[in-house]
Short mmCIF file of C-alpha atoms in Angstrom, two decimals:
data_model
loop_
_atom_site.label_atom_id
_atom_site.label_comp_id
_atom_site.label_asym_id
_atom_site.label_seq_id
_atom_site.Cartn_x
_atom_site.Cartn_y
_atom_site.Cartn_z
CA MET A 1 0.00 0.00 0.00
CA SER A 2 1.17 3.53 -0.65
CA ALA A 3 1.65 6.17 2.01
CA GLU A 4 -1.84 7.45 1.20
CA GLY A 5 -3.28 4.03 1.84
CA TYR A 6 -3.92 3.15 -1.81
CA ASP A 7 -2.70 0.02 -3.57
CA GLU A 8 -0.23 1.55 -6.02
CA SER A 9 -0.41 -1.50 -8.30
CA ARG A 10 -3.95 -0.37 -9.19
CA ILE A 11 -2.95 3.18 -10.17
CA ILE A 12 -2.14 4.16 -13.76
CA ASP A 13 0.62 6.69 -13.16
CA GLY A 14 0.13 9.26 -15.91
CA LYS A 15 3.16 11.25 -14.84
CA VAL A 16 5.58 8.34 -15.20
CA LEU A 17 4.12 7.28 -18.53
CA ALA A 18 4.17 10.89 -19.78
CA GLN A 19 7.88 11.09 -18.93
CA GLN A 20 8.48 7.95 -20.98
CA ILE A 21 6.59 9.40 -23.98
CA GLU A 22 8.45 12.71 -23.65
CA GLU A 23 11.74 10.83 -23.65
CA GLU A 24 10.76 9.20 -26.96
CA VAL A 25 9.86 12.62 -28.38
CA ARG A 26 13.10 14.19 -27.15
CA SER A 27 15.04 11.44 -28.92
CA GLY A 28 13.04 12.04 -32.11
CA VAL A 29 13.66 15.79 -31.92
CA GLU A 30 17.40 15.19 -31.52
CA ASP A 31 17.36 12.93 -34.58
CA LEU A 32 15.61 15.61 -36.65
CA GLU A 33 18.09 18.25 -35.54
CA SER A 34 21.18 16.15 -36.18
CA ASN A 35 20.04 14.48 -39.43
CA ARG A 36 18.01 17.25 -41.07
CA GLY A 37 18.91 20.42 -39.17
CA VAL A 38 15.26 20.98 -38.21
CA THR A 39 13.87 21.98 -34.80
CA PRO A 40 10.12 21.36 -34.44
CA VAL A 41 8.08 24.55 -33.96
CA LEU A 42 4.62 24.62 -32.34
CA ALA A 43 2.52 27.77 -32.75
CA THR A 44 -0.02 28.20 -29.95
CA ILE A 45 -2.92 30.59 -30.44
CA LEU A 46 -4.65 32.09 -27.42
CA VAL A 47 -7.68 34.32 -27.90
CA GLY A 48 -8.47 36.47 -24.88
CA ASP A 49 -7.10 36.27 -21.37
CA ASP A 50 -8.84 33.32 -19.70
CA PRO A 51 -6.69 32.33 -16.66
CA ALA A 52 -7.29 28.57 -17.09
CA SER A 53 -6.38 28.74 -20.78
CA ARG A 54 -3.23 30.70 -19.96
CA MET A 55 -2.26 28.02 -17.43
CA TYR A 56 -2.82 25.20 -19.96
CA VAL A 57 -0.70 26.99 -22.55
CA ARG A 58 2.07 27.42 -19.96
CA LEU A 59 1.97 23.68 -19.17
CA LYS A 60 2.23 22.84 -22.86
CA HIS A 61 5.12 25.26 -23.33
CA LYS A 62 6.98 23.71 -20.39
CA ALA A 63 6.56 20.31 -22.02
CA CYS A 64 7.94 21.78 -25.25
CA GLU A 65 11.02 22.98 -23.35
CA ARG A 66 11.54 19.51 -21.87
CA VAL A 67 11.54 17.77 -25.25
CA GLY A 68 13.34 20.42 -27.32
CA ILE A 69 10.35 21.77 -29.28
CA ARG A 70 10.26 25.52 -29.88
CA ALA A 71 6.93 27.06 -28.82
CA GLU A 72 5.75 30.33 -30.32
CA ASP A 73 2.92 32.34 -28.75
CA TYR A 74 0.30 34.10 -30.83
CA LEU A 75 -2.13 36.20 -28.80
CA LEU A 76 -5.37 37.76 -30.00
CA PRO A 77 -7.64 40.04 -27.96
CA ALA A 78 -10.91 38.59 -26.64
CA GLU A 79 -12.89 40.76 -29.06
CA ALA A 80 -11.03 39.43 -32.15
CA SER A 81 -13.31 38.49 -35.03
CA GLN A 82 -13.63 35.09 -36.72
CA GLU A 83 -11.96 36.65 -39.78
CA GLU A 84 -8.98 37.88 -37.73
CA LEU A 85 -8.52 34.43 -36.22
CA ALA A 86 -8.80 32.77 -39.63
CA SER A 87 -6.28 35.22 -41.08
CA LEU A 88 -3.74 34.38 -38.34
CA ILE A 89 -4.24 30.64 -38.87
CA ASP A 90 -3.82 31.09 -42.64
CA THR A 91 -0.54 32.94 -42.07
CA LEU A 92 0.72 30.11 -39.84
CA ASN A 93 -0.42 27.49 -42.36
CA LYS A 94 1.73 29.15 -45.00
CA ASN A 95 4.75 29.64 -42.71
CA LYS A 96 7.13 26.80 -43.55
CA ASP A 97 9.00 27.39 -40.27
CA VAL A 98 5.87 26.48 -38.27
CA HIS A 99 5.30 22.72 -38.22
CA ALA A 100 2.28 22.42 -35.92
CA ILE A 101 -0.56 24.67 -34.78
CA LEU A 102 -2.55 24.52 -31.55
CA LEU A 103 -5.64 26.63 -30.95
CA GLN A 104 -6.30 26.81 -27.21
CA LEU A 105 -9.95 26.18 -26.34
CA PRO A 106 -12.42 27.40 -25.23
CA LEU A 107 -12.73 30.43 -27.48
CA PRO A 108 -14.73 33.53 -26.56
CA LYS A 109 -18.45 32.84 -27.10
CA HIS A 110 -18.80 34.88 -30.30
CA LEU A 111 -16.24 32.68 -32.11
CA SER A 112 -16.90 29.28 -33.67
CA PRO A 113 -14.25 26.73 -32.60
CA GLN A 114 -15.33 24.31 -35.35
CA GLU A 115 -14.94 26.94 -38.05
CA ALA A 116 -11.52 27.87 -36.68
CA MET A 117 -10.38 24.22 -36.48
CA GLU A 118 -11.39 23.68 -40.10
CA THR A 119 -9.07 26.55 -41.08
CA ILE A 120 -5.98 24.76 -39.72
CA ASP A 121 -3.93 22.81 -42.26
CA PRO A 122 -4.70 19.12 -41.46
CA ALA A 123 -0.97 18.33 -41.65
CA LYS A 124 -0.28 20.93 -38.92
CA ASP A 125 -3.26 19.93 -36.74
CA ALA A 126 -1.48 19.04 -33.48
CA ASP A 127 -4.76 18.50 -31.62
CA GLY A 128 -6.21 16.15 -34.25
CA PHE A 129 -9.53 18.02 -34.42
CA HIS A 130 -9.68 18.82 -38.15
CA PRO A 131 -12.54 17.00 -39.96
CA TYR A 132 -9.98 15.44 -42.33
CA ASN A 133 -8.06 13.86 -39.45
CA MET A 134 -11.29 12.88 -37.68
CA GLY A 135 -12.49 11.26 -40.91
CA LYS A 136 -9.27 9.27 -41.25
CA LEU A 137 -9.75 8.08 -37.68
CA MET A 138 -13.25 6.85 -38.53
CA ILE A 139 -11.91 4.59 -41.28
CA GLY A 140 -9.15 3.22 -39.04
CA ASP A 141 -6.30 5.40 -40.31
CA GLU A 142 -5.07 6.81 -37.02
CA GLY A 143 -2.57 9.58 -37.58
CA LEU A 144 -3.19 12.90 -35.86
CA VAL A 145 -6.00 11.98 -33.48
CA PRO A 146 -7.25 13.91 -30.43
CA CYS A 147 -4.59 13.80 -27.70
CA THR A 148 -6.63 12.54 -24.73
CA PRO A 149 -8.03 9.42 -26.46
CA HIS A 150 -4.56 8.78 -27.89
CA GLY A 151 -3.13 8.93 -24.36
CA VAL A 152 -5.75 6.47 -23.07
CA ILE A 153 -4.90 3.98 -25.83
CA ARG A 154 -1.18 4.37 -25.11
CA ALA A 155 -1.77 3.66 -21.40
CA LEU A 156 -3.79 0.53 -22.22
CA GLU A 157 -0.90 -0.69 -24.38
CA GLU A 158 1.71 0.07 -21.72
CA TYR A 159 -0.29 -1.72 -19.02
CA ASN A 160 -1.02 -4.68 -21.32
CA VAL A 161 -4.80 -4.32 -21.01
CA PRO A 162 -6.59 -6.40 -23.66
CA VAL A 163 -9.17 -4.43 -25.65
CA LYS A 164 -10.38 -6.80 -28.36
CA GLY A 165 -13.85 -8.15 -27.52
CA LYS A 166 -14.07 -6.20 -24.26
CA ASN A 167 -17.08 -4.14 -23.20
CA VAL A 168 -16.11 -0.47 -23.22
CA VAL A 169 -18.34 2.27 -21.84
CA ILE A 170 -17.55 5.91 -22.55
CA ILE A 171 -19.39 8.65 -20.66
CA GLY A 172 -19.47 11.88 -22.64
CA HIS A 173 -19.85 12.28 -26.41
CA SER A 174 -17.74 15.35 -27.13
CA ASN A 175 -15.65 15.74 -30.28
CA VAL A 176 -12.60 16.12 -28.02
CA VAL A 177 -12.89 12.86 -26.08
CA GLY A 178 -16.05 10.76 -26.39
CA LYS A 179 -16.54 10.37 -30.13
CA PRO A 180 -12.86 9.87 -31.11
CA MET A 181 -12.38 7.57 -28.11
CA ALA A 182 -15.28 5.40 -29.31
CA ALA A 183 -13.79 5.21 -32.80
CA MET A 184 -10.37 4.18 -31.46
CA PHE A 185 -11.89 1.39 -29.40
CA LEU A 186 -13.99 0.22 -32.36
CA ASN A 187 -10.82 0.18 -34.47
CA ARG A 188 -9.46 -2.31 -31.91
CA ASN A 189 -12.59 -4.50 -32.03
CA ALA A 190 -14.05 -3.62 -28.63
CA THR A 191 -17.80 -3.50 -28.05
CA VAL A 192 -18.53 0.16 -27.34
CA SER A 193 -21.39 1.99 -25.59
CA VAL A 194 -21.37 5.80 -25.50
CA CYS A 195 -23.40 7.39 -22.69
CA HIS A 196 -24.16 11.06 -22.06
CA VAL A 197 -26.39 13.46 -20.19
CA PHE A 198 -29.51 12.07 -21.91
CA THR A 199 -28.74 8.40 -21.13
CA ASP A 200 -31.37 6.64 -19.03
CA ASN A 201 -30.08 4.41 -16.21
CA LEU A 202 -26.36 5.13 -16.52
CA LYS A 203 -25.55 2.50 -13.88
CA LYS A 204 -26.95 -0.26 -16.10
CA TYR A 205 -24.23 0.54 -18.64
CA THR A 206 -21.32 1.21 -16.29
CA LEU A 207 -21.83 -2.06 -14.40
CA GLY A 208 -21.12 -3.97 -17.60
CA ALA A 209 -17.92 -2.11 -18.46
CA ASP A 210 -14.60 -3.95 -18.59
CA ILE A 211 -13.08 -0.58 -19.52
CA LEU A 212 -14.75 2.66 -18.42
CA VAL A 213 -13.75 6.10 -19.72
CA VAL A 214 -15.48 8.97 -17.92
CA ALA A 215 -15.40 12.47 -19.45
CA ALA A 216 -18.50 14.20 -18.11
CA GLY A 217 -17.01 16.96 -15.93
CA VAL A 218 -19.28 16.03 -13.01
CA LYS A 219 -17.55 15.60 -9.65
CA HIS A 220 -17.76 11.98 -8.39
CA LEU A 221 -20.44 11.00 -10.90
CA ILE A 222 -19.23 7.39 -10.76
CA LYS A 223 -19.69 5.74 -7.37
CA VAL A 224 -18.35 2.39 -6.22
CA ASP A 225 -21.69 0.62 -6.74
CA MET A 226 -21.63 1.64 -10.43
CA VAL A 227 -18.51 -0.31 -11.44
CA LYS A 228 -17.81 -3.99 -11.63
CA GLU A 229 -14.93 -5.80 -9.96
CA GLU A 230 -11.60 -5.53 -11.80
CA ALA A 231 -12.77 -2.82 -14.22
CA VAL A 232 -10.15 -0.58 -15.85
CA ILE A 233 -11.12 3.07 -15.35
CA PHE A 234 -9.92 6.27 -17.00
CA ASP A 235 -11.10 9.46 -15.29
CA VAL A 236 -10.91 12.32 -17.80
CA GLY A 237 -13.13 14.78 -15.89
CA ILE A 238 -11.83 17.54 -13.67
CA THR A 239 -13.68 19.76 -11.21
CA LYS A 240 -11.82 22.48 -9.30
CA GLU A 241 -13.09 23.59 -5.91
CA GLU A 242 -11.51 25.49 -3.03
CA SER A 243 -10.98 22.18 -1.24
CA GLY A 244 -9.08 20.64 -4.15
CA VAL A 245 -9.26 19.07 -7.60
CA TYR A 246 -11.67 16.21 -8.22
CA GLY A 247 -12.40 13.77 -11.00
CA ASP A 248 -15.62 12.26 -12.31
CA VAL A 249 -14.91 9.08 -10.34
CA ASP A 250 -15.10 8.66 -6.55
CA PHE A 251 -11.47 7.55 -6.57
CA GLU A 252 -11.07 6.74 -2.86
CA ASN A 253 -13.81 4.12 -2.95
CA VAL A 254 -13.72 2.94 -6.56
CA ILE A 255 -10.00 2.07 -6.39
CA LYS A 256 -10.91 -0.80 -4.05
CA LYS A 257 -12.81 -2.45 -6.90
CA ALA A 258 -10.91 -1.40 -10.01
CA SER A 259 -7.98 -3.40 -11.36
CA LEU A 260 -6.51 -0.17 -12.78
CA ILE A 261 -7.57 3.46 -12.39
CA THR A 262 -6.20 6.91 -13.22
CA PRO A 263 -5.99 9.48 -10.42
CA VAL A 264 -7.03 13.13 -10.72
CA PRO A 265 -4.73 14.98 -10.95
CA GLY A 266 -1.73 13.00 -12.27
CA GLY A 267 -3.52 10.60 -14.59
CA VAL A 268 -4.91 11.49 -18.00
CA GLY A 269 -3.76 15.15 -17.89
CA PRO A 270 0.00 14.55 -18.20
CA LEU A 271 -0.65 11.88 -20.84
CA THR A 272 -2.65 14.32 -22.95
CA ILE A 273 0.18 16.87 -22.99
CA ALA A 274 2.79 14.18 -23.73
CA MET A 275 0.75 12.95 -26.71
CA LEU A 276 0.53 16.56 -27.95
CA MET A 277 4.35 16.63 -27.98
CA LYS A 278 4.33 13.38 -29.98
CA HIS A 279 1.92 14.93 -32.47
CA VAL A 280 4.15 18.00 -32.94
CA LEU A 281 7.01 15.66 -33.79
CA MET A 282 4.74 13.78 -36.24
CA CYS A 283 3.68 17.08 -37.86
CA THR A 284 7.32 18.12 -38.23
CA GLU A 285 8.32 14.83 -39.84
CA THR A 286 5.38 15.22 -42.29
CA ASN A 287 5.83 18.91 -43.05
CA PHE A 288 9.57 19.06 -43.57
#
């Protein structure tokens, strides 16, 4: 048992796995620099001055520093128009010295994130949100896919969790996590159920899950009586309160039943950023 009283063998340590992925990226960056004289460049676009978005951009830039990627900041005021945002993206698309582009979400309410994402060159789409990349994912051609689902799949591989034929339940059907996650599991021949806010009797679904991915953003939505023994659980949700940071899963109780579970924080978050670094490297290899 760990010092906190948890069985560490049940915890998927996102920080350790993220370090491993970053090491792979750092090695790839060094190869590019020594063999082709190219340093990967990630352009990050931030519209407005949202504190949480600023923090996420900082975390991504720190990861860039660790792996040798050069991060460039592009800031637009909160009142920027859709046309101004599109014009900036178009400039970055045409800039041969920029290999990957990241648009930090959420955008101010008057802007369409989907329209903006569609403006990004699919080959520079570090987040994997462009319809072209999403479409490739749907037909089983997984290249630049959304970072969080990619991180979940990588963790399953690292922990030798079988997926083929397993019952997978995903809670949340966003374009960022739920839908691409479902496609990635289907590509690996799992049986997939996608639940959401309109699902009747959520517990009926979660009790049958061999693998459960929860991305609802509702603190402790998943209680211990909603999961089966030895389930593998990925908690993607995050709720910040004065008392601390919480996931969608009642970790303290559910860990007693789960065979593997990600903590919040320190689980899926670091993996997501590490996979972003991997995508920047992929973009650079494609675009040079």
